[in-house]
XYZ file of C-alpha atoms in Angstrom:
591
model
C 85.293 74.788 37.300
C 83.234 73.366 40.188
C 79.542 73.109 40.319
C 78.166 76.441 39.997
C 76.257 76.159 43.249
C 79.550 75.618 44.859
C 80.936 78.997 44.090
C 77.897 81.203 43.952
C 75.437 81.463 46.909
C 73.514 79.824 49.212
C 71.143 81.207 50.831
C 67.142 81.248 50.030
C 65.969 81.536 46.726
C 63.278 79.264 45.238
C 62.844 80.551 41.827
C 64.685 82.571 39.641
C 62.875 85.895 40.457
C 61.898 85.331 43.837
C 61.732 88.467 46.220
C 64.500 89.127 48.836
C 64.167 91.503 51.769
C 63.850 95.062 49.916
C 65.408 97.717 52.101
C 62.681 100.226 50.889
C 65.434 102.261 48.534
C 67.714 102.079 45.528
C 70.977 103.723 45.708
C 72.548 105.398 43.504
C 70.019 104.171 41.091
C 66.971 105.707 39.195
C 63.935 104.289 38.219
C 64.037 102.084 35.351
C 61.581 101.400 33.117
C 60.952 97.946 31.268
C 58.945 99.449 28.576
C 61.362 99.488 25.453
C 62.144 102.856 24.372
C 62.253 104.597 20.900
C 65.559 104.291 18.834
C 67.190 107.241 18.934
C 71.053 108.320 18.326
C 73.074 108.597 21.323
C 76.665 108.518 22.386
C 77.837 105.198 22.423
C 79.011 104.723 26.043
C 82.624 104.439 27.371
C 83.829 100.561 26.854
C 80.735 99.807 25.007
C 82.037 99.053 20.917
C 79.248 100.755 18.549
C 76.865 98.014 17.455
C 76.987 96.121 14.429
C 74.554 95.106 11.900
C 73.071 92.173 13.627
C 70.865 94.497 15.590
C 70.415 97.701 16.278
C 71.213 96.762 20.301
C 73.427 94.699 19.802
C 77.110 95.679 21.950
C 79.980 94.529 23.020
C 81.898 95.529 26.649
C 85.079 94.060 27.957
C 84.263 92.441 31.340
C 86.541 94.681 32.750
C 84.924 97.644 32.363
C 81.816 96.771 34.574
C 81.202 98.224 37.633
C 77.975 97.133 38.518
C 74.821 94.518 36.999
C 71.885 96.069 38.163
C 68.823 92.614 38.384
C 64.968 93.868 37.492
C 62.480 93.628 40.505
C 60.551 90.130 40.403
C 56.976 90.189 38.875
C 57.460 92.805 35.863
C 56.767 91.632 32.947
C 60.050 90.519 31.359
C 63.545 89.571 33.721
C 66.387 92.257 32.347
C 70.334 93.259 33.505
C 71.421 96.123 33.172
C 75.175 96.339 33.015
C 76.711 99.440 34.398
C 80.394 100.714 33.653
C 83.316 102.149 35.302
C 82.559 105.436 33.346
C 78.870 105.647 35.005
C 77.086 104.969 31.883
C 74.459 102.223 31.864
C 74.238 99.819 28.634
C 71.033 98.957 27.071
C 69.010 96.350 29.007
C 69.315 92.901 28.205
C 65.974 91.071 28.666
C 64.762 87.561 29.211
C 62.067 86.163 27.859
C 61.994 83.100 29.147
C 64.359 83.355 32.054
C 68.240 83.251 31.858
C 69.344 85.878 33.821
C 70.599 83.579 36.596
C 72.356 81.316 34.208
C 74.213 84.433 32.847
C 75.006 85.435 35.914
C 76.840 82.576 37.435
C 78.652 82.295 34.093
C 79.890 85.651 34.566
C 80.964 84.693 37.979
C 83.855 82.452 36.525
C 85.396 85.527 35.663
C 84.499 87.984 37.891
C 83.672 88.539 41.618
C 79.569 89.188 41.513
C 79.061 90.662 45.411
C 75.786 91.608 46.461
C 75.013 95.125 47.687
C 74.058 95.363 51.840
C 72.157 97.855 50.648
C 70.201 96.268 47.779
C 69.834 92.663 47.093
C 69.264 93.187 43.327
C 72.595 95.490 42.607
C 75.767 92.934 42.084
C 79.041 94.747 42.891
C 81.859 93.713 39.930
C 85.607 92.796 40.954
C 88.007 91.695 38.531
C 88.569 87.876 39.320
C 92.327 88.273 40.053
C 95.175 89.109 42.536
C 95.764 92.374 41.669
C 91.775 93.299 41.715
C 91.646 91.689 44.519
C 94.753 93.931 46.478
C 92.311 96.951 44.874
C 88.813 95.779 46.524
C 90.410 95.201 49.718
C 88.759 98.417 50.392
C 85.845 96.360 50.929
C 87.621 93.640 53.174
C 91.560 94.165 53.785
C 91.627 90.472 54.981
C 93.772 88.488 52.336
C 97.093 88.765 50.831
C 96.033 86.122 47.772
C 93.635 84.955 45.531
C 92.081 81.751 46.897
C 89.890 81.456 44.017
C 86.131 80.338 44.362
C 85.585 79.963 48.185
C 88.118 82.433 49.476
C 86.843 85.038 46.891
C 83.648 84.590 48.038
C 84.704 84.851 51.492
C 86.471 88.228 50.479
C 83.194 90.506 49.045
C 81.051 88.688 51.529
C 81.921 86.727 55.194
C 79.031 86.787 56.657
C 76.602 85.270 54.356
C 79.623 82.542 53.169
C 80.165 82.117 56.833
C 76.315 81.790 58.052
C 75.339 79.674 54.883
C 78.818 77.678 53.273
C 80.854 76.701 56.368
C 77.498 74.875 58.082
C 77.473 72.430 54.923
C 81.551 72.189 54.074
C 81.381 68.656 53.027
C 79.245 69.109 50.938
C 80.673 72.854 49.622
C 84.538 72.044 49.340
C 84.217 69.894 46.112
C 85.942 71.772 43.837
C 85.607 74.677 45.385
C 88.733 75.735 45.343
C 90.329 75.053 41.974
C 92.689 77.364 39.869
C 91.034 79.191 36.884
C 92.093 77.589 34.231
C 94.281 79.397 31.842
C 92.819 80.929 29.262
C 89.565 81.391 30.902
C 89.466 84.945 29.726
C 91.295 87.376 27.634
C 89.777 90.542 29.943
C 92.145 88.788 32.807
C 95.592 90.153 33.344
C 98.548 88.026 33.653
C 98.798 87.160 37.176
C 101.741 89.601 39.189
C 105.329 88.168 39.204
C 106.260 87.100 42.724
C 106.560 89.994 45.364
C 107.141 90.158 48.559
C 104.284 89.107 50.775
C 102.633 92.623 51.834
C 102.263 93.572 55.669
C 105.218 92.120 57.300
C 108.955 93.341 58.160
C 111.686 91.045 57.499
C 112.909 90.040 61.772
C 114.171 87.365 63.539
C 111.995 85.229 65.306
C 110.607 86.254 68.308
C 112.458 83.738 70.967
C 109.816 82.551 73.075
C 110.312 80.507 76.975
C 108.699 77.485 77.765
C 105.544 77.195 78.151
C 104.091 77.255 81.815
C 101.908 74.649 83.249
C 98.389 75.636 83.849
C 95.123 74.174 86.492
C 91.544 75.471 86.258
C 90.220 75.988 89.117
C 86.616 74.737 90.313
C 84.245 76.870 89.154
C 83.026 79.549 91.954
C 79.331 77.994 93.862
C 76.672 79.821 95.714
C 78.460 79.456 98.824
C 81.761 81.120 97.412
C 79.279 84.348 96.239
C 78.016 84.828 99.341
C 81.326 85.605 100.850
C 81.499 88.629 98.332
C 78.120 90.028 99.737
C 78.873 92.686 102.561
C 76.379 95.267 104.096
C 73.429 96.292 102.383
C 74.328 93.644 99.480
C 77.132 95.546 97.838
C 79.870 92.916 96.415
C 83.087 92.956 98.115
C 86.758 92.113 96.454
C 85.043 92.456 93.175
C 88.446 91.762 91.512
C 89.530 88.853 93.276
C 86.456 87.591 92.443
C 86.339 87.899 88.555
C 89.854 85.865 89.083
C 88.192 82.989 90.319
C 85.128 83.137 88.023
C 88.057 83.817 84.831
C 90.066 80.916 86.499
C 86.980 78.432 87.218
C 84.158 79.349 85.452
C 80.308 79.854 87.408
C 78.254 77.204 89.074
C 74.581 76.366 86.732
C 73.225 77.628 90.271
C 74.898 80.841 90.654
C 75.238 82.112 86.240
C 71.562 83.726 86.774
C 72.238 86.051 88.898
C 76.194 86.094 88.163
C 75.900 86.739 84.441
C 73.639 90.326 85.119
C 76.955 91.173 87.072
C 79.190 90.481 84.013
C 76.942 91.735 81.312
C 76.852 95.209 83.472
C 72.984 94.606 83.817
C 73.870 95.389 87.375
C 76.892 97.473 88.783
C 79.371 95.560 90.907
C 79.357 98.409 93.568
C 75.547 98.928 93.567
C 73.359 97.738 96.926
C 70.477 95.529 97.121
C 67.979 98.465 96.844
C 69.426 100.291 94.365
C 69.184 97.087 91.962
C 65.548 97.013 92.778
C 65.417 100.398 91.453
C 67.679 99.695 88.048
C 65.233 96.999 87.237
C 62.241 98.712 87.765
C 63.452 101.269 85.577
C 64.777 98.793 83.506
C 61.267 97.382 83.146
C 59.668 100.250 82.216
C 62.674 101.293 79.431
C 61.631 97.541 78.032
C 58.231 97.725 77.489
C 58.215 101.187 76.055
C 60.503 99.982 73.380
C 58.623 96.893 73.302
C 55.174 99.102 72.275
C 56.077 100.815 69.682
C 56.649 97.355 67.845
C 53.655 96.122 69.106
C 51.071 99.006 68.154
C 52.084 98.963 64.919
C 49.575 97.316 62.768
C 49.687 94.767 59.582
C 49.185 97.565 57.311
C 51.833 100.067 58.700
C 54.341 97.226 58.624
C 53.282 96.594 55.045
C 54.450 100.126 54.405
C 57.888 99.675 56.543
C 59.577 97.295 54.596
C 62.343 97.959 57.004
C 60.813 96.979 60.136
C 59.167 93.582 57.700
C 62.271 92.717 56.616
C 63.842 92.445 60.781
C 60.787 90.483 61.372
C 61.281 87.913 58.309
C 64.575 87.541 59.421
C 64.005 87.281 63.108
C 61.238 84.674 62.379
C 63.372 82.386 60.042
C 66.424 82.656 62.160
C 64.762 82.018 65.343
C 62.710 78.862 63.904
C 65.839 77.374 63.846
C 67.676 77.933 66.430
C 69.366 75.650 69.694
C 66.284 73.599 68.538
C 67.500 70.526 70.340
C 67.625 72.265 73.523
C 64.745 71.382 75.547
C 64.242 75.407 76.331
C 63.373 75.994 72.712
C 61.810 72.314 71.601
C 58.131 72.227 69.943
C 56.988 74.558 67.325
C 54.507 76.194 70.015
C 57.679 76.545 72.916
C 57.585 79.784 74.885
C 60.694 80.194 74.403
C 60.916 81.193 70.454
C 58.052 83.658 71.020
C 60.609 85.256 74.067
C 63.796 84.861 71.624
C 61.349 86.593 68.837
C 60.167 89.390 71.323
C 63.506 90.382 73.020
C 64.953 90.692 69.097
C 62.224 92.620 67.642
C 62.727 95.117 70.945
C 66.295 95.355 70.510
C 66.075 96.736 66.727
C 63.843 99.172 68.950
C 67.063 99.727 71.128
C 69.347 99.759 68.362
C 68.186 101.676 65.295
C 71.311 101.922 63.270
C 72.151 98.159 63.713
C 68.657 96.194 63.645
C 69.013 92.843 63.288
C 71.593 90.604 61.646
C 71.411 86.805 60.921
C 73.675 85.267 64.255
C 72.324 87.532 66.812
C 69.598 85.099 67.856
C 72.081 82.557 68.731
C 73.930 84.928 71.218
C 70.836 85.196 72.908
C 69.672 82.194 73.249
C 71.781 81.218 76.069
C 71.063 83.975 77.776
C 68.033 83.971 77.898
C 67.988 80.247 78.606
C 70.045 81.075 81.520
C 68.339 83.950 82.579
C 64.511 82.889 81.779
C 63.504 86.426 82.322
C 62.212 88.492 78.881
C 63.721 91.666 80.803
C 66.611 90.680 82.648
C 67.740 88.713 79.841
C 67.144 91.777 76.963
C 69.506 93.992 78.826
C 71.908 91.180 79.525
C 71.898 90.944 75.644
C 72.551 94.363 75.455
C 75.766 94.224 77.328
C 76.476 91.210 75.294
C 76.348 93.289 72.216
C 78.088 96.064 73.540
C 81.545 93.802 73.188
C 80.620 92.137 70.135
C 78.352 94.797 67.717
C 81.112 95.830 65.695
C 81.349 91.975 64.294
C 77.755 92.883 62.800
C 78.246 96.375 60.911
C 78.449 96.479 57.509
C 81.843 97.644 57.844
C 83.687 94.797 58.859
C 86.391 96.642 60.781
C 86.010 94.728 63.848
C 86.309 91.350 61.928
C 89.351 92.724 59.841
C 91.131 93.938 62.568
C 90.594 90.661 65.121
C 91.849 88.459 62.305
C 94.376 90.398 61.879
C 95.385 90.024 65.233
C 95.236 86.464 65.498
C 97.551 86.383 62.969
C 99.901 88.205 64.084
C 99.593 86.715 67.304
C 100.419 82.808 65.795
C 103.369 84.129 63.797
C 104.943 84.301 66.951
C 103.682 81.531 68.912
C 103.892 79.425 66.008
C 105.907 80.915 62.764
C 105.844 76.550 60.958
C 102.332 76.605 61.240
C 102.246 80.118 59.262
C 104.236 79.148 56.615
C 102.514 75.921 56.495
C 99.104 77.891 56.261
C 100.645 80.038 53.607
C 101.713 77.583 51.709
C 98.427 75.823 51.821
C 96.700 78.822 50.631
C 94.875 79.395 53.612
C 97.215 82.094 55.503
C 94.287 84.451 55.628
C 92.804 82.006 58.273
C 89.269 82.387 56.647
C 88.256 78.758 58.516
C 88.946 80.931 61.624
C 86.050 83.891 60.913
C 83.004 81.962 62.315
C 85.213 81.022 65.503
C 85.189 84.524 66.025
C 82.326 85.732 65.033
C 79.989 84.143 67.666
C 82.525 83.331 70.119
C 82.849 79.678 69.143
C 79.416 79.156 69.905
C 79.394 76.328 67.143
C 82.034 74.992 68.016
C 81.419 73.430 71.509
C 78.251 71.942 72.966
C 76.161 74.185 74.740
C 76.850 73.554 78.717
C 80.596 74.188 77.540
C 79.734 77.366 75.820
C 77.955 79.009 79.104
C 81.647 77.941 80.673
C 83.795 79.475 78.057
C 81.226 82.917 77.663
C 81.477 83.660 81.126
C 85.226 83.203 81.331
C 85.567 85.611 78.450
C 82.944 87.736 80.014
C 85.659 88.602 82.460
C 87.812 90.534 80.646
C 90.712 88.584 82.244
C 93.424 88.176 81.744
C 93.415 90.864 78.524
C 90.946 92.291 76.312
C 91.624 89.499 73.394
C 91.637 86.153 75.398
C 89.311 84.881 72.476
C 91.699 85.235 70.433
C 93.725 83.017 72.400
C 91.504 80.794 72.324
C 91.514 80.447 68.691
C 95.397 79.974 68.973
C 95.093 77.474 71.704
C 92.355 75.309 68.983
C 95.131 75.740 66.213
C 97.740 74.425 68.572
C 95.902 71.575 69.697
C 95.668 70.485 65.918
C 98.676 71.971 64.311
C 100.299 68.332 64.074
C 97.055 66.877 62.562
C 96.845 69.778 60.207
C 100.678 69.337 59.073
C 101.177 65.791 59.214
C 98.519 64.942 56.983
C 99.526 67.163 54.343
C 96.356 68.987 54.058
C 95.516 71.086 51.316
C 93.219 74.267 51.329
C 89.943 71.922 51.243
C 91.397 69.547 53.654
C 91.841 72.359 56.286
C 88.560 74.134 55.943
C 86.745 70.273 55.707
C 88.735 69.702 59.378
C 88.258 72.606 61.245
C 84.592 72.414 60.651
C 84.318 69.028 61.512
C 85.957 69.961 65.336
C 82.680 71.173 65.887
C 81.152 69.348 69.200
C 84.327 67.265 69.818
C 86.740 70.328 71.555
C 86.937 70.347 75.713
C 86.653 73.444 76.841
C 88.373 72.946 79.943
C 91.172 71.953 77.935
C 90.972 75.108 75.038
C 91.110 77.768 78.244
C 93.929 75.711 79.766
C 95.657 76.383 77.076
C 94.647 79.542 75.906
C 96.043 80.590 79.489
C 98.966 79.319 79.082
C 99.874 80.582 75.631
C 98.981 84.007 77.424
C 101.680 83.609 80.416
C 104.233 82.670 77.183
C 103.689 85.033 75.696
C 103.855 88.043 78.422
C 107.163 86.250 79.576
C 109.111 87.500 76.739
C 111.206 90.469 77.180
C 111.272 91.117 73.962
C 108.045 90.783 72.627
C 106.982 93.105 69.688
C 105.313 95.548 70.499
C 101.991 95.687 68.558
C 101.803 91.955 69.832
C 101.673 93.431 73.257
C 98.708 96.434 72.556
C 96.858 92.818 71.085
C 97.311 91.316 74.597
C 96.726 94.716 76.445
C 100.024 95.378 77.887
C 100.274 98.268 76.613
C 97.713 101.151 75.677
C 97.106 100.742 71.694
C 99.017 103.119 69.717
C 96.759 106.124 68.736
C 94.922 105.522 65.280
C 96.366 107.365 61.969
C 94.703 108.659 59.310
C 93.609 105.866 57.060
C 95.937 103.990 56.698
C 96.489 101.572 53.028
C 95.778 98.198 54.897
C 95.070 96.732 57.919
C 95.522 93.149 57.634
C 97.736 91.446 58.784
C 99.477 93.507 60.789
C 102.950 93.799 60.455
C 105.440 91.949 63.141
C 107.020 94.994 64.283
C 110.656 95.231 66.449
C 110.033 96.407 70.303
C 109.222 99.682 70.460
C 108.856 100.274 73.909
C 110.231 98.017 76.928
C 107.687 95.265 77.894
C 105.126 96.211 80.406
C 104.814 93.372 83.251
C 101.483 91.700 82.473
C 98.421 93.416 84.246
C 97.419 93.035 87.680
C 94.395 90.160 88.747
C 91.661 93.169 89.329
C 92.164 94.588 85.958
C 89.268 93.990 84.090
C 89.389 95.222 79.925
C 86.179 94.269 78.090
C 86.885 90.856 75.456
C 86.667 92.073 71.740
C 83.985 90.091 69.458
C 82.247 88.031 67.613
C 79.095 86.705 66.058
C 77.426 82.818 65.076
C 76.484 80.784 61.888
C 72.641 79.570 60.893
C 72.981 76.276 58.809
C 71.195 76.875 55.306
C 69.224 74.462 54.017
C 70.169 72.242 51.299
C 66.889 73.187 48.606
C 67.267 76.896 49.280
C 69.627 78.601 46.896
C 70.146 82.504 46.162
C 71.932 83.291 43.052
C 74.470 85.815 44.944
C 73.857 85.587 48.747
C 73.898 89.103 50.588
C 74.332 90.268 53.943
């Protein structure tokens, strides 16, 4: 086994039973009391064996049988667990005198899959630590077909927080991260499944593909070329043709603050001069209302809103730490972190049922820095997360379904890479999650990122051009990636390290071009072309047994010609990743 800080979390924890953000409620759970109660006869519970005469608490419960390890709150008297079964029933408490419930923890880890509850940060989910547990908690994340082990498995019950805190220190992380279990490890484990056939995919010929077309970028649209769009009474003219050139060329520094409350739908395309005037004075108004009600509470309301607290804990840490080496955000005393601070605390104002999530404050700051507005650049934000919320609900559904995409999309652009992937254990293209889930904001420096956001911003030329994006990255290094002969680690340890040294000019080129490829095929599959918006996506079905990856399936309708330059679809999503630091440690990190 690798070091146990390798497989089990990373995010803040100083002591062993230092508070976490508290939600305010338990669960499913009643109040437990540490004070030890009277023996008395009971029913011994369901996979708990009667205890024997070394004590008269003393049990015994196959690992298999857990459903749940409930962790005491910090500051009572003793530490306990209290072990919960598939039945329902609860077994006696085990408690720690002097500490150890950590330690027991990450042992149990080795053979199970410990993921902590978004609702709760002291209630540890249980999965069995195999394949076939794993095909049955893909009801919490229908992303992989195979056990990975360690990182992967991690991955699985939790991306974000093994996105936001393992992926920013890989090098150090991928030691051993992904070994085997050894055999043996545990009797509870069944034998591993005899080989099947991989899950999610129809047996078809290859999809046969035409060269690929020769792309330019264009230069990226100035003041000068705005202007031209401006008719009577300051209504935009040839709105479409000019999303093409902005898709095609990118926005002039000079022009992206008033461009980018065009694209965000801060402003409508069709409105006039005046009637802007008017949407931000209303706008205003909207703002500071919100903004209030935040305000006027005092320091012993919030005290008694651990909800509100716990957005402002996280707003503050996150935001501490953000774009710091831009000079907008430099200094501990910068303007610009008390703005960043401000326009987040508002938006949980906006946005009840989502609040805040770790990665949000790093899709504002460059829109704010662009902006430099507190109200322009809020609702901007807004219309940011309008295209990329679902990457930050507890659901995952968004994230499951765009990498499921992407998938599906390189099997046919690329089917050696796949099977190269596969065979390296990494076909569930984990190393791809943070790329979109803050729209490669990580991955390129930030002049490049204003470039590729407004591009995407577009909607041009389909609703999932970040996607293409991903596949035009993966392209770029697929010789690199099989050449070298790189295992699991060796993959993860790579893509991370592309971080800063990928030209974006160069990524859209070829993201365009995989895009005219692809919608040259006549015989493209057709869920490939609902991905790429040629067609309308089929209508949902009742829930359906998995999601992920989506199965390559024959033409079922003749090709739709690819869509005209004024049609504008809204890009999908994503979200960003906060490096942890290297002293702070949580025993099972949550979301």
């Amino acid at each position: 086994q690798g070091d146990p800080k390798q497989v089990l979390g990373s995010d803040s924890c100083t002591s062993e039973e230092e508070p976490t953000f508290d939600p305010g409620y338990e669960p499913d759970w009643a109040v437990i009391s540490t004070v030890r109660p009277r023996a008395r006869r009971s029913e011994p519970t369901r996979g708990a064996e009667p205890s024997s005469p070394r004590g008269s608490w003393a049990f015994s419960v196959s690992l298999g049988e857990l459903k749940s390890i409930r962790r005491s709150k910090p500051g009572l008297s003793w530490a306990y667990l209290v072990l919960v079964t598939q039945a329902g029933g609860s077994l006696p408490a085990l408690h720690f005198h002097r500490g150890g419930t950590r330690a027991l923890l990450r042992v149990l880890s080795r053979y199970l899959l410990l993921a902590s509850s978004p609702q709760d940060s002291r209630l540890y989910l249980v999965f069995p630590h195999d394949s076939s547990a794993l095909s049955s908690s893909f009801h919490q994340l229908q992303l992989f077909d195979q056990d990975s082990s360690n990182v992967v498995s991690r991955f699985l019950q939790d991306p974000y927080s093994t996105t936001f805190g393992g992926f920013s220190r890989v090098t150090n992380f991928f030691r051993g991260a992904l070994q085997p279990h050894p055999e043996g490890a545990s009797p509870d484990l069944p034998p591993p499944p005899e080989d099947e056939p991989e899950p999610g995919f129809e047996v078809i010929s290859c999809v046969e593909l035409g060269p690929r077309p020769a792309v330019e970028r264009a230069p990226p649209v100035t003041e000068e070329d705005w202007s031209r769009h401006v008719g009577p009474e300051g209504r935009l003219q040839q709105v479409p043709a000019l999303k093409a050139r902005i898709f095609s060329g990118g926005l002039s520094p000079g022009l992206r603050r008033e461009a980018w409350k065009f694209l965000l739908g801060y402003l409508s395309w069709e409105g006039s001069a005046e009637e802007h005037k008017a949407h931000v004075r209303k706008k205003t108004d909207e703002y500071f209302r919100m903004k209030l009600q935040w305000k006027s509470v005092s320091p012993e309301q919030e005290r008694r809103n651990s909800l509100l607290h716990g957005y402002r804990s996280l707003i503050e840490r996150d935001v501490s730490r953000t774009d710091r080496t831009n000079k907008f955000y430099e200094g501990p005393q910068n303007p610009g972190l008390g703005l960043l601070s401000d326009i987040l605390l508002t938006y949980c104002m906006y946005h009840f049922d989502l609040g805040y999530v770790q990665g949000m404050s790093d899709l504002l700051s460059p829109i704010l820095y662009v902006i430099q507005n507190e109200v322009d650049a809020f609702w901007c934000f807004c219309g940011f997360m309008e295209l990329v919320h679902g990457n930050f609900e507890e659901s995952q559904e968004t994230m499951k379904r765009q990498l499921g995409q992407l998938l599906l999309l390189l099997r046919v652009l690329d089917p050696p890479l796949c099977d190269f992937l596969d065979s390296q254990d990494s076909g569930s293209l984990c190393f791809c999650f943070r790329w979109l889930l803050i729209w490669f904001k990580r991955e390129f420096p930030f002049p490049d990122v204003l470039r590729l956001w407004e591009v995407l911003w577009t909607g041009l030329p389909g609703p999932n051009l970040h996607l293409l994006v991903a596949c035009a990255i993966l392209d770029m290094e697929r010789d690199t990636l099989m050449l070298s002969g790189f295992g699991s680690n060796e993959i993860l340890k790579h893509i991370n390290e592309l971080t800063m040294k990928l030209s974006v000019e160069d990524v859209l080129t070829r993201a365009e071009a995989l895009y005219r490829q692809l919608t040259a095929c006549p015989e493209l599959p057709h869920n490939v072309q609902e991905v790429l918006g040629l067609v309308p996506p089929a209508e949902p079905c009742s829930p359906s047994p998995s999601v992920s990856p989506l199965p390559l399936s024959p033409t079922r309708a003749p090709p739709a010609p690819p869509p005209p330059a004024d049609t504008a679809a809204q890009p999908d999503s994503s979200l960003e990743i906060l490096p942890e630091e290297e002293e702070e440690e949580e025993v099972f990190p949550s979301r």
